[in-house]
XYZ file of C-alpha atoms in Angstrom:
758
model
C -0.744 37.178 -7.594
C 3.017 36.638 -7.213
C 2.414 33.147 -5.832
C 1.528 32.109 -9.411
C 4.795 33.394 -10.852
C 6.641 30.105 -10.325
C 4.157 28.032 -12.326
C 4.724 26.956 -15.899
C 2.021 27.899 -18.461
C 0.126 24.584 -18.177
C 0.193 24.658 -14.386
C -0.956 28.280 -14.258
C -3.820 27.693 -16.682
C -5.042 24.785 -14.533
C -4.852 26.920 -11.372
C -6.729 29.879 -12.852
C -9.591 27.826 -14.340
C -11.735 27.659 -11.207
C -15.251 27.359 -12.662
C -16.918 24.317 -14.191
C -15.628 20.752 -14.542
C -11.845 20.484 -14.886
C -9.575 17.474 -15.370
C -5.850 17.862 -14.733
C -3.849 15.000 -16.232
C -0.666 15.111 -14.175
C 2.288 13.077 -15.402
C 4.841 11.669 -12.972
C 6.903 14.372 -11.236
C 4.939 17.193 -12.899
C 4.223 19.303 -9.791
C 0.714 17.983 -9.144
C 0.654 18.904 -5.444
C 1.760 22.456 -6.197
C -1.074 22.881 -8.710
C -3.729 21.538 -6.319
C -2.595 23.721 -3.416
C -2.243 26.876 -5.484
C -5.620 26.263 -7.089
C -7.272 26.101 -3.653
C -5.328 29.165 -2.512
C -6.403 30.970 -5.695
C -10.066 30.203 -4.960
C -9.750 31.702 -1.477
C -7.860 34.740 -2.817
C -10.799 35.260 -5.212
C -13.179 35.434 -2.268
C -14.501 31.869 -2.023
C -15.297 30.936 1.588
C -12.919 28.112 2.668
C -15.889 26.350 4.298
C -17.296 25.919 0.776
C -14.217 24.083 -0.514
C -13.844 20.282 -0.274
C -10.496 18.665 -1.088
C -10.292 14.862 -1.028
C -6.981 12.987 -0.872
C -5.910 9.377 -0.373
C -3.456 9.871 2.497
C -3.342 12.015 5.610
C 0.227 12.888 4.685
C -0.894 14.450 1.395
C -3.689 16.397 3.103
C -1.328 17.738 5.767
C 1.260 18.811 3.200
C -1.362 20.576 1.081
C -2.890 22.417 4.032
C 0.527 23.677 5.142
C 1.300 24.940 1.635
C -2.080 26.664 1.337
C -1.581 28.262 4.750
C 1.696 29.759 3.536
C -0.307 31.633 0.857
C -3.628 32.522 2.508
C -2.818 32.251 6.221
C -5.075 30.866 8.954
C -8.135 30.684 6.662
C -6.655 27.438 5.323
C -7.763 25.732 8.559
C -11.396 26.139 7.490
C -11.075 24.132 4.272
C -12.770 20.736 4.318
C -9.672 18.712 3.476
C -8.656 15.147 4.194
C -8.890 11.557 3.051
C -12.199 10.223 1.750
C -12.611 8.223 4.938
C -11.783 11.053 7.359
C -14.015 13.620 5.629
C -17.020 11.325 5.411
C -16.472 10.054 8.960
C -16.745 13.720 9.968
C -20.042 14.070 8.096
C -21.368 10.815 9.542
C -20.563 12.020 13.075
C -23.088 14.787 12.447
C -25.700 12.834 10.489
C -25.319 9.224 11.727
C -28.531 9.175 13.760
C -30.543 9.556 10.534
C -29.402 6.069 9.495
C -29.716 4.516 12.947
C -26.155 4.907 14.282
C -24.994 6.831 17.362
C -22.881 9.922 16.729
C -20.085 8.332 18.772
C -19.998 5.193 16.602
C -16.790 3.154 16.703
C -14.621 2.748 13.630
C -13.436 -0.849 13.252
C -10.003 -1.292 11.727
C -9.024 -4.359 9.687
C -8.070 -6.413 12.754
C -11.394 -5.672 14.462
C -13.265 -6.646 11.320
C -11.423 -9.950 10.936
C -11.860 -10.729 14.644
C -15.613 -10.291 14.328
C -15.686 -12.412 11.168
C -13.792 -15.210 12.946
C -16.299 -15.082 15.816
C -19.207 -15.369 13.365
C -17.557 -18.295 11.558
C -17.122 -20.065 14.900
C -20.742 -19.465 15.875
C -21.936 -20.801 12.512
C -19.649 -23.874 12.842
C -18.040 -23.156 9.475
C -14.655 -24.459 8.364
C -12.267 -21.525 8.865
C -9.961 -22.934 6.197
C -12.672 -22.893 3.555
C -14.159 -19.666 4.905
C -10.811 -17.980 5.502
C -11.292 -14.721 7.431
C -9.142 -12.787 4.958
C -11.153 -14.069 2.004
C -14.483 -13.353 3.705
C -13.309 -9.850 4.602
C -12.232 -9.228 1.008
C -15.572 -10.471 -0.320
C -17.571 -8.216 2.020
C -15.291 -5.256 1.284
C -15.711 -5.727 -2.465
C -19.496 -5.868 -2.086
C -19.568 -2.629 -0.074
C -17.266 -0.822 -2.491
C -19.712 -1.743 -5.238
C -22.621 -0.580 -3.027
C -24.122 -4.049 -2.680
C -25.935 -4.342 0.649
C -26.335 -7.688 2.483
C -29.962 -7.852 1.351
C -29.025 -7.214 -2.291
C -26.149 -9.682 -2.037
C -28.491 -12.464 -0.917
C -31.022 -11.668 -3.660
C -28.459 -11.608 -6.471
C -28.594 -14.998 -8.199
C -25.285 -14.506 -10.025
C -23.401 -13.676 -6.813
C -24.969 -16.566 -4.916
C -24.210 -18.952 -7.795
C -20.574 -17.839 -7.727
C -20.349 -18.509 -3.974
C -21.887 -21.957 -4.427
C -19.481 -22.741 -7.271
C -16.584 -21.743 -4.990
C -17.878 -24.034 -2.240
C -18.905 -21.159 0.052
C -22.732 -21.103 -0.018
C -22.946 -19.410 3.433
C -21.106 -16.253 2.342
C -24.306 -14.230 2.027
C -25.434 -15.218 5.521
C -22.013 -14.307 6.948
C -22.274 -10.863 5.331
C -25.798 -10.386 6.714
C -24.762 -11.437 10.231
C -21.624 -9.294 10.117
C -23.634 -6.207 9.133
C -26.188 -6.866 11.898
C -23.466 -7.279 14.519
C -21.725 -4.061 13.478
C -25.032 -2.208 13.644
C -25.829 -3.661 17.062
C -22.376 -2.630 18.319
C -22.720 0.912 16.962
C -19.687 0.338 14.763
C -18.663 0.972 11.153
C -15.688 -0.527 9.369
C -13.579 1.454 6.868
C -15.738 0.430 3.920
C -18.872 1.462 5.827
C -17.619 5.053 6.025
C -18.164 5.274 2.260
C -21.032 2.777 1.991
C -23.076 4.476 4.736
C -22.341 7.918 3.273
C -23.888 6.720 0.012
C -26.882 5.377 1.960
C -27.198 8.696 3.790
C -27.092 10.797 0.602
C -29.461 8.451 -1.236
C -32.125 8.075 1.446
C -32.042 11.611 2.806
C -32.249 14.144 -0.044
C -32.273 17.000 2.451
C -28.790 15.965 3.606
C -27.591 15.670 0.013
C -29.020 19.153 -0.706
C -27.252 20.540 2.382
C -23.771 19.331 1.371
C -24.243 20.019 -2.340
C -24.720 23.673 -1.473
C -22.042 23.728 1.202
C -19.355 22.260 -1.053
C -19.492 24.673 -3.972
C -16.012 23.634 -5.116
C -14.692 20.051 -5.091
C -11.172 18.838 -5.790
C -10.190 15.161 -5.899
C -6.553 14.074 -5.867
C -5.418 10.740 -7.384
C -8.760 10.377 -9.151
C -7.514 7.314 -11.038
C -7.512 5.445 -7.700
C -11.185 6.027 -6.848
C -13.586 3.102 -6.612
C -17.273 3.021 -7.522
C -18.433 4.093 -4.064
C -16.094 7.116 -4.002
C -16.988 8.006 -7.576
C -20.704 8.076 -6.797
C -20.326 10.255 -3.686
C -18.244 12.804 -5.589
C -20.641 12.810 -8.551
C -23.645 13.419 -6.280
C -21.984 16.211 -4.315
C -20.882 17.988 -7.512
C -24.237 17.667 -9.288
C -25.549 21.165 -8.460
C -22.576 23.463 -9.093
C -20.400 21.156 -11.226
C -17.328 23.031 -9.991
C -15.403 19.788 -9.799
C -11.700 19.410 -10.474
C -10.118 15.958 -10.600
C -6.374 15.414 -10.702
C -4.655 12.188 -11.651
C -2.617 10.107 -14.034
C -4.095 7.042 -15.676
C -0.523 5.764 -16.198
C -0.206 5.463 -12.409
C -3.443 3.570 -11.747
C -2.165 0.491 -9.872
C -4.828 -0.334 -7.278
C -7.416 -2.396 -9.160
C -6.870 -5.177 -6.594
C -8.476 -2.983 -3.933
C -11.329 -1.736 -6.077
C -9.866 1.254 -7.951
C -11.526 1.728 -11.337
C -9.363 3.347 -14.010
C -12.499 3.993 -16.076
C -13.442 6.769 -13.624
C -10.694 8.988 -15.038
C -10.829 7.631 -18.591
C -14.574 8.374 -18.778
C -14.570 11.721 -16.949
C -15.160 13.551 -20.221
C -18.296 11.468 -20.804
C -19.643 12.441 -17.367
C -18.880 16.121 -18.012
C -18.936 16.859 -21.780
C -17.962 20.510 -21.226
C -14.907 19.592 -19.154
C -11.722 21.606 -19.649
C -8.630 19.391 -19.737
C -5.152 20.510 -18.719
C -2.085 18.332 -19.151
C 0.942 18.661 -16.897
C 3.576 16.975 -19.030
C 6.895 18.364 -17.801
C 8.626 15.998 -15.392
C 10.675 17.993 -12.857
C 11.835 14.910 -10.940
C 13.835 12.671 -13.258
C 16.593 12.880 -15.839
C 15.810 12.768 -19.545
C 17.177 9.233 -19.714
C 14.754 7.944 -17.065
C 11.756 9.803 -18.536
C 12.487 8.512 -22.046
C 12.814 4.963 -20.733
C 9.521 5.228 -18.819
C 7.743 6.597 -21.904
C 9.058 3.757 -24.065
C 7.353 1.240 -21.781
C 4.029 2.920 -21.006
C 3.366 3.685 -24.689
C 2.735 -0.064 -25.128
C -0.542 0.297 -23.204
C -3.586 0.721 -25.423
C -6.065 1.976 -22.814
C -4.738 5.411 -21.782
C -5.090 9.163 -22.045
C -2.806 10.736 -24.609
C 0.059 12.801 -23.204
C 3.716 13.488 -23.923
C 5.740 13.529 -20.719
C 9.142 15.203 -21.121
C 12.020 16.463 -18.994
C 14.270 19.485 -19.302
C 16.621 18.184 -16.607
C 20.094 16.855 -17.393
C 20.444 13.908 -19.765
C 21.599 11.703 -16.914
C 23.294 8.325 -16.815
C 22.042 5.278 -18.660
C 19.975 2.743 -16.741
C 22.161 -0.054 -15.388
C 20.859 -3.601 -15.911
C 22.345 -6.465 -13.875
C 21.863 -10.198 -14.305
C 22.331 -12.560 -11.343
C 22.486 -16.330 -11.088
C 20.107 -16.381 -8.082
C 18.052 -14.074 -5.915
C 20.776 -14.202 -3.242
C 23.389 -13.129 -5.776
C 21.018 -10.390 -6.919
C 20.865 -9.129 -3.332
C 24.663 -9.160 -3.129
C 24.968 -7.204 -6.404
C 22.498 -4.565 -5.183
C 24.091 -4.218 -1.731
C 27.586 -3.826 -3.148
C 26.344 -1.350 -5.759
C 24.788 0.804 -3.015
C 28.035 0.950 -1.034
C 29.998 1.887 -4.165
C 27.536 4.553 -5.366
C 27.344 6.037 -1.887
C 31.114 6.523 -1.666
C 31.744 7.566 -5.272
C 28.919 10.116 -5.398
C 28.939 11.233 -1.753
C 25.354 10.100 -1.121
C 23.488 9.151 2.045
C 21.856 5.777 2.613
C 18.456 7.488 2.598
C 19.069 8.465 -1.044
C 18.626 4.796 -2.041
C 15.487 2.690 -2.426
C 15.047 -0.968 -3.380
C 11.653 -1.732 -4.938
C 10.156 -5.165 -5.540
C 6.903 -6.679 -6.779
C 6.167 -8.863 -3.720
C 7.051 -8.631 -0.029
C 8.688 -12.064 -0.108
C 11.515 -10.635 -2.230
C 12.776 -8.531 0.659
C 14.476 -11.520 2.324
C 17.421 -11.744 -0.084
C 17.851 -7.961 -0.053
C 17.771 -7.777 3.753
C 20.295 -10.576 4.150
C 22.694 -8.990 1.671
C 22.451 -5.562 3.307
C 22.953 -6.982 6.793
C 26.058 -8.914 5.728
C 27.870 -5.711 4.806
C 26.286 -3.613 7.594
C 24.161 -1.359 5.387
C 21.344 0.130 7.522
C 17.875 -0.215 6.027
C 14.216 0.370 6.813
C 11.648 -2.178 5.709
C 8.390 -0.456 4.808
C 5.275 -2.503 5.359
C 6.233 -3.918 8.768
C 4.009 -3.705 11.830
C 3.134 -0.070 12.356
C 3.026 1.511 15.785
C -0.750 1.518 16.116
C -1.006 -2.144 15.100
C 1.160 -3.405 17.973
C -0.730 -5.535 20.477
C -0.134 -3.440 23.582
C -1.188 -0.275 21.744
C -4.365 -1.895 20.422
C -5.143 -3.191 23.934
C -5.032 0.266 25.522
C -6.907 1.852 22.626
C -9.600 -0.809 23.040
C -10.113 0.509 26.602
C -10.368 4.033 25.190
C -12.931 2.885 22.618
C -14.986 1.060 25.226
C -15.021 4.150 27.426
C -16.672 6.231 24.712
C -18.796 3.473 23.179
C -19.547 0.640 25.620
C -21.503 -1.154 22.864
C -18.242 -1.766 20.975
C -18.252 -5.572 21.147
C -14.819 -6.137 19.606
C -13.173 -3.790 22.106
C -15.087 -5.401 24.983
C -14.068 -8.945 24.012
C -10.446 -7.843 23.583
C -9.956 -6.442 27.098
C -12.627 -7.977 29.336
C -9.976 -10.353 30.661
C -6.820 -8.363 29.990
C -5.056 -7.978 32.308
C -6.431 -11.221 33.723
C -9.312 -10.698 36.114
C -10.921 -14.128 36.278
C -13.185 -13.823 33.239
C -12.239 -16.836 31.153
C -13.508 -18.172 27.836
C -16.369 -20.052 29.536
C -17.684 -16.892 31.189
C -17.345 -14.924 27.972
C -19.238 -17.654 26.140
C -22.066 -17.366 28.685
C -22.189 -13.598 28.098
C -22.367 -14.131 24.322
C -25.133 -16.742 24.649
C -27.172 -14.567 27.025
C -26.873 -11.568 24.716
C -27.903 -13.629 21.697
C -30.882 -15.255 23.423
C -32.190 -12.011 24.881
C -31.221 -9.916 21.837
C -29.223 -7.717 24.204
C -25.929 -5.971 23.595
C -22.942 -7.514 25.373
C -22.618 -4.368 27.466
C -26.177 -4.800 28.744
C -25.251 -8.249 30.026
C -22.025 -6.948 31.612
C -23.711 -4.182 33.635
C -26.453 -6.617 34.701
C -24.108 -9.519 35.342
C -25.984 -10.735 38.467
C -29.021 -11.537 36.290
C -27.119 -13.822 33.913
C -24.087 -15.183 35.794
C -23.327 -16.832 39.113
C -20.860 -16.330 41.942
C -17.315 -15.226 41.145
C -18.032 -14.795 37.445
C -20.865 -12.364 38.168
C -18.657 -10.355 40.540
C -15.705 -10.244 38.144
C -17.839 -9.168 35.181
C -19.792 -6.677 37.287
C -16.577 -5.092 38.572
C -15.295 -4.787 35.015
C -18.472 -2.915 34.077
C -18.103 -0.574 37.068
C -14.483 0.135 36.070
C -15.514 1.144 32.538
C -18.285 3.363 33.944
C -15.724 5.069 36.189
C -13.565 5.732 33.097
C -16.587 7.335 31.424
C -17.009 9.681 34.383
C -13.322 10.659 34.283
C -13.485 11.324 30.526
C -16.291 13.863 30.961
C -14.212 16.237 33.090
C -10.571 15.591 32.150
C -8.276 16.255 29.232
C -7.376 13.587 26.686
C -4.014 12.948 28.355
C -5.334 12.822 31.918
C -8.104 10.466 30.842
C -5.695 8.230 28.950
C -3.230 8.089 31.856
C -6.043 7.264 34.290
C -7.253 4.407 32.067
C -3.714 3.064 31.531
C -3.104 2.980 35.282
C -6.467 1.762 36.572
C -7.049 -0.834 33.864
C -3.887 -2.580 35.074
C -2.109 -2.424 31.690
C 0.801 -0.275 32.914
C 1.376 -2.512 35.950
C 1.186 -5.679 33.868
C 3.762 -4.446 31.340
C 6.032 -2.889 33.986
C 6.315 -6.220 35.808
C 7.496 -7.974 32.619
C 11.276 -7.425 32.810
C 12.083 -9.192 29.537
C 13.470 -7.240 26.575
C 10.104 -7.623 24.828
C 8.236 -6.529 27.949
C 10.378 -3.409 28.284
C 9.762 -2.569 24.623
C 5.994 -2.930 25.082
C 6.081 -0.731 28.180
C 8.042 1.923 26.247
C 5.486 1.747 23.427
C 2.649 2.509 25.858
C 4.731 5.367 27.186
C 5.170 6.690 23.656
C 1.422 6.479 23.003
C 0.766 8.549 26.116
C 3.414 11.027 24.951
C 1.573 11.354 21.655
C -1.722 12.004 23.443
C 0.004 14.613 25.578
C 1.238 16.419 22.452
C -2.246 16.186 20.967
C -3.740 17.727 24.118
C -1.412 20.723 23.832
C -1.890 21.461 20.139
C -3.078 25.008 19.477
C -4.273 24.433 15.911
C -7.337 22.366 16.870
C -10.313 23.210 19.025
C -11.610 19.738 19.973
C -8.966 17.894 21.980
C -10.930 15.069 23.582
C -9.585 11.535 23.698
C -12.415 10.459 21.376
C -11.151 12.899 18.706
C -7.608 11.562 19.100
C -8.906 8.015 18.593
C -10.753 9.029 15.438
C -7.537 10.507 14.035
C -5.510 7.354 14.628
C -8.291 5.060 13.420
C -8.157 6.841 10.084
C -4.403 6.641 9.643
C -3.499 5.310 6.198
C -0.683 2.881 5.498
C 1.810 5.616 4.665
C 1.378 7.174 8.111
C 3.393 4.591 10.032
C 5.916 5.448 12.721
C 8.847 5.932 10.343
C 11.540 8.451 11.180
C 11.842 10.492 7.962
C 15.308 11.666 9.024
C 16.824 8.216 9.592
C 19.768 7.559 7.263
C 18.674 4.145 5.995
C 18.123 2.459 2.649
C 14.377 2.096 1.977
C 12.996 -1.334 1.058
C 9.397 -1.555 -0.109
C 6.951 -2.964 -2.615
C 6.308 -0.839 -5.686
C 2.728 -0.292 -4.522
C 4.067 1.218 -1.289
C 6.457 3.499 -3.211
C 3.762 5.430 -5.062
C 4.071 9.158 -4.323
C 7.686 8.838 -3.183
C 10.944 9.696 -4.954
C 14.599 8.834 -4.408
C 17.857 9.923 -6.072
C 18.833 6.283 -6.733
C 16.368 3.430 -7.241
C 16.906 -0.325 -7.663
C 14.052 -2.356 -9.194
C 14.744 -6.036 -8.571
C 13.201 -9.328 -9.684
C 12.435 -8.324 -13.281
C 11.456 -11.818 -14.365
C 8.492 -13.286 -16.194
C 5.784 -14.596 -13.829
C 7.212 -12.431 -11.050
C 7.051 -9.019 -12.690
C 4.735 -9.101 -14.555
C 3.045 -11.349 -12.030
C 1.866 -14.741 -13.208
C -1.579 -13.815 -11.872
C -1.787 -10.827 -14.225
C -1.333 -12.587 -17.544
C -4.955 -13.604 -18.105
C -6.158 -10.429 -19.805
C -4.921 -7.253 -21.444
C -6.320 -5.079 -18.647
C -4.371 -7.018 -16.011
C -1.149 -6.900 -18.031
C -1.583 -3.168 -18.623
C -1.937 -2.613 -14.872
C 1.358 -4.486 -14.344
C 2.965 -2.253 -16.980
C 1.645 0.824 -15.168
C 3.156 -0.589 -11.978
C 6.549 -0.845 -13.698
C 6.101 2.727 -14.964
C 5.468 3.903 -11.399
C 8.614 2.112 -10.227
C 10.795 3.642 -12.959
C 9.506 7.163 -12.319
C 10.406 7.024 -8.600
C 14.052 7.575 -9.645
C 15.487 11.079 -9.833
C 19.120 10.635 -10.907
C 19.975 6.970 -11.330
C 18.039 3.773 -11.987
C 19.250 0.191 -11.646
C 17.319 -2.861 -12.888
C 18.130 -6.486 -12.125
C 16.856 -10.021 -12.538
C 17.895 -13.515 -11.512
C 18.197 -16.448 -13.905
C 17.078 -18.875 -11.178
C 14.901 -18.549 -8.103
C 13.536 -20.942 -5.497
C 9.770 -21.442 -5.414
C 8.242 -23.821 -2.867
C 11.663 -25.403 -2.325
C 12.371 -25.997 -6.004
C 14.994 -24.103 -7.993
C 13.433 -22.788 -11.195
C 14.987 -21.173 -14.253
C 13.678 -17.651 -14.871
C 13.182 -15.621 -18.036
C 13.920 -11.896 -18.095
C 10.769 -9.780 -17.872
C 9.083 -8.643 -21.066
C 9.294 -5.118 -19.626
C 13.052 -5.209 -20.191
C 12.331 -5.911 -23.866
C 10.022 -2.900 -23.992
C 12.579 -0.402 -22.687
C 14.338 1.700 -25.307
C 17.755 -0.015 -25.587
C 19.460 3.340 -26.133
C 18.665 4.105 -22.483
C 20.334 0.947 -21.139
C 23.813 -0.070 -20.037
C 24.273 -3.797 -19.414
C 26.468 -5.053 -16.583
C 26.878 -8.395 -18.392
C 27.285 -9.848 -21.857
C 23.978 -10.878 -23.470
C 23.671 -14.180 -25.271
C 23.103 -13.248 -28.920
C 25.644 -12.172 -31.517
C 23.740 -9.054 -32.521
C 21.397 -6.922 -30.426
C 17.952 -6.877 -31.939
C 16.408 -3.485 -32.682
C 13.754 -3.657 -30.002
C 15.757 -4.648 -26.958
C 18.686 -6.796 -25.931
C 16.606 -9.148 -23.762
C 14.699 -10.948 -26.491
C 17.695 -13.204 -27.096
C 18.068 -13.712 -23.334
C 14.494 -14.933 -23.074
C 14.934 -17.158 -26.120
C 18.157 -18.638 -24.761
C 16.587 -19.612 -21.473
C 13.833 -21.362 -23.399
C 16.602 -23.155 -25.355
C 15.243 -21.919 -28.662
C 17.117 -20.228 -31.481
C 18.078 -16.586 -31.060
C 16.134 -14.992 -33.887
C 14.680 -11.758 -32.567
C 11.071 -10.723 -32.920
C 10.134 -7.690 -34.965
C 10.153 -4.676 -32.647
C 9.435 -0.936 -32.987
C 12.586 1.064 -33.639
C 13.973 2.986 -30.650
C 13.086 6.640 -30.418
C 16.422 8.086 -29.286
C 19.061 6.410 -31.447
C 19.684 3.078 -33.153
C 22.364 0.986 -31.495
C 23.973 -2.377 -32.180
C 26.393 -4.355 -30.075
C 28.684 -7.286 -30.862
C 27.676 -9.916 -28.326
C 28.749 -13.530 -27.731
C 26.584 -16.405 -28.961
C 24.570 -18.512 -26.542
C 26.563 -21.561 -25.387
C 25.745 -24.847 -27.105
C 26.770 -27.812 -24.911
C 29.313 -30.282 -26.279
C 27.497 -33.242 -27.979
C 26.886 -35.972 -25.434
C 27.428 -33.522 -22.554
C 27.345 -35.364 -19.204
C 28.336 -34.014 -15.761
C 31.571 -35.368 -14.256
C 32.279 -36.609 -10.747
C 33.634 -33.407 -9.151
C 35.016 -35.032 -5.982
C 38.567 -34.658 -7.385
C 38.059 -31.147 -8.798
C 41.068 -28.878 -8.265
C 41.925 -25.207 -8.736
C 43.196 -24.576 -12.277
C 41.069 -27.256 -13.950
C 38.998 -26.326 -16.995
C 35.306 -27.206 -16.892
C 32.173 -26.885 -18.994
C 28.751 -25.826 -17.702
C 25.646 -26.671 -19.719
C 24.506 -23.035 -19.864
C 27.483 -20.913 -18.800
C 29.990 -22.496 -21.201
C 33.717 -23.100 -20.631
C 35.595 -21.769 -17.633
C 38.525 -22.264 -15.231
C 38.272 -23.073 -11.516
C 39.944 -20.232 -9.592
C 38.983 -21.161 -6.002
C 37.383 -23.929 -3.913
C 35.884 -23.075 -0.528
C 34.099 -25.013 2.243
C 33.712 -28.654 3.242
C 31.882 -31.524 1.580
C 29.082 -31.759 0.661
C 28.832 -27.956 0.560
C 31.977 -27.004 -1.369
C 31.621 -23.792 -3.397
C 33.620 -23.411 -6.591
C 34.551 -19.995 -7.963
C 34.816 -20.336 -11.734
C 35.827 -17.777 -14.338
C 33.671 -18.367 -17.440
C 34.970 -17.006 -20.723
C 31.648 -15.486 -21.772
C 30.102 -14.484 -18.429
C 32.945 -13.701 -16.055
C 33.258 -15.008 -12.512
C 30.528 -17.160 -10.916
C 30.299 -18.988 -7.587
C 28.556 -22.378 -7.765
C 27.686 -25.036 -5.196
C 29.363 -28.171 -6.561
C 26.637 -30.631 -5.548
C 24.196 -28.758 -7.820
C 26.515 -27.329 -10.468
C 26.593 -30.224 -13.025
C 30.074 -29.527 -14.421
C 31.986 -31.516 -17.048
C 35.702 -31.610 -16.304
C 37.596 -30.805 -19.514
C 41.090 -31.389 -18.067
């Protein structure tokens, strides 16, 4: 039992309680993964058959890490655990049981691009306005329906749903959903949402299948339970109904995915579902300093709807959280970039020790520009991943078509790539013939002489023969040999090799890398099934965190806060802390939405291990217009004893709840009386701060065409200052001005609105 020796009392108690319903409330940085893996290892050490254990995660990365840790304790038996993402585990079950619900066992899994491509085709066939019926919106609507287990038939019978579509000017939405479902079924394909939706259908309509898996999975564990949606919740509840040996792990304070269907009530109401549940709280944060943990607690305690817990740290006290104020988003980027270079040198850090987090992807521009200007290497998370690149998707479409010729999206993608004389007109004839005869597209292709004439019939017929030859090769060859054969004989390799441009060379190298990956897959000793179809299933189920990122690259990480969940960095910068940006303007309509934004800020803060920097801009361009910005309310909510300001705030005395109340009031041009705030938990602090500038009566901007270095000027908001430098040519002259209250600022004269004092 020595593997339990390193656990703290709360962790050990959670690991050893293996029977009955268990909820583990795991605060940020509390060793959640260790508890899950040791709990599974403990079950196996007690004699539980690994085949009877189901562990569900949200990323392949998490599943892989857990399996490796379990293997280090129990050895090769860990390979027999049913462990993976919701989608991968239930895709595995559907491969076995799919025929019961009318699907082939070799059904295709459509990714997001395939789904949207099919939706666009349906919109075109129905002659609908693709601006009103935007493919992204339609996809989101269908996805939401499936995650709430609403079938096309139920959707079209629901008066409230139909009334909502009519009110939004999209009365055909129900018909689009019905047609989309029919086309997927006809193509033998499921999209990502179907993997859960169809599993629910399977378990509901076939009680013998439900009985089979209820008794197979005697022990269930669910990671990140706060992120489950209704469909996932129902599957788990059904599977656990017989034995009730269910353990869920999560943190309601880190529930940030409501926009994609996650329901925080699943974890908040777990005790109602299982009244005899045993609850364990992992409250010690091993990741962050006391300063960061105290700051995070001071914010999240403002949420009303949460599970009670007291997260603490026994790490070092740590440095205070630096707060920077910038005039613009570009200046904010400059401040962050320069801070990174200084911290790196002073504390002997690597670039990979730094992360910049933001609320929206659009904010990356200013950060990227600033980093590039001073040659700081960075990696932008959220870019096009390897398996989403066109040339990769083209070759994979050939693979998919080889194993499932009824895959219409794959067929349409490659029937004329590389070009083989099958244009849009011929494809349209194939689509019409299939629709009129109620045939699959593949049936028309292999019987092209019956539906097409002359060259078109020959070209389409030859394409069908080529795919059939690939099917024959796949039956007797390894994954790599099959893939190489398809890459060569489809013409893709030749087409890319002949493109000698830089882009063409890059695409050719990407295909080469894909084949290298398949080769490695073919030679793996830890899996039994090594067919190309199994490789395709693995890559189809890759989650967003599984992109082709080199974990060893020494680069600063840039990403949205949503993308940062589960990660940690020694030094973190959270930028754009402004009202209507963070919290988002779209989240201010209800308490639940605002509380999710606050949880998002909590997640961002708790990514930091040693040092945290916060920043905001006082102006930012939106749709070409420069707007004044207020500091975020989340800055007000932070315990001021945890903060160190890199600027001088605008009120004479810091209010007891936070030094940003006066900042917000000043930007609204109201008086600086502070609101009543809760007293800080660590220590009361006051600071002597300068008053907000009041413009001279009758303030009017001067003609600055004769402005010279050394002149004194007045700015409406920044106060009095002296010009220390003028740079550039008219009309784009930049003035560097030292303001008495704020320090040095650089302003573009044509926008600055300065009054020359002398």
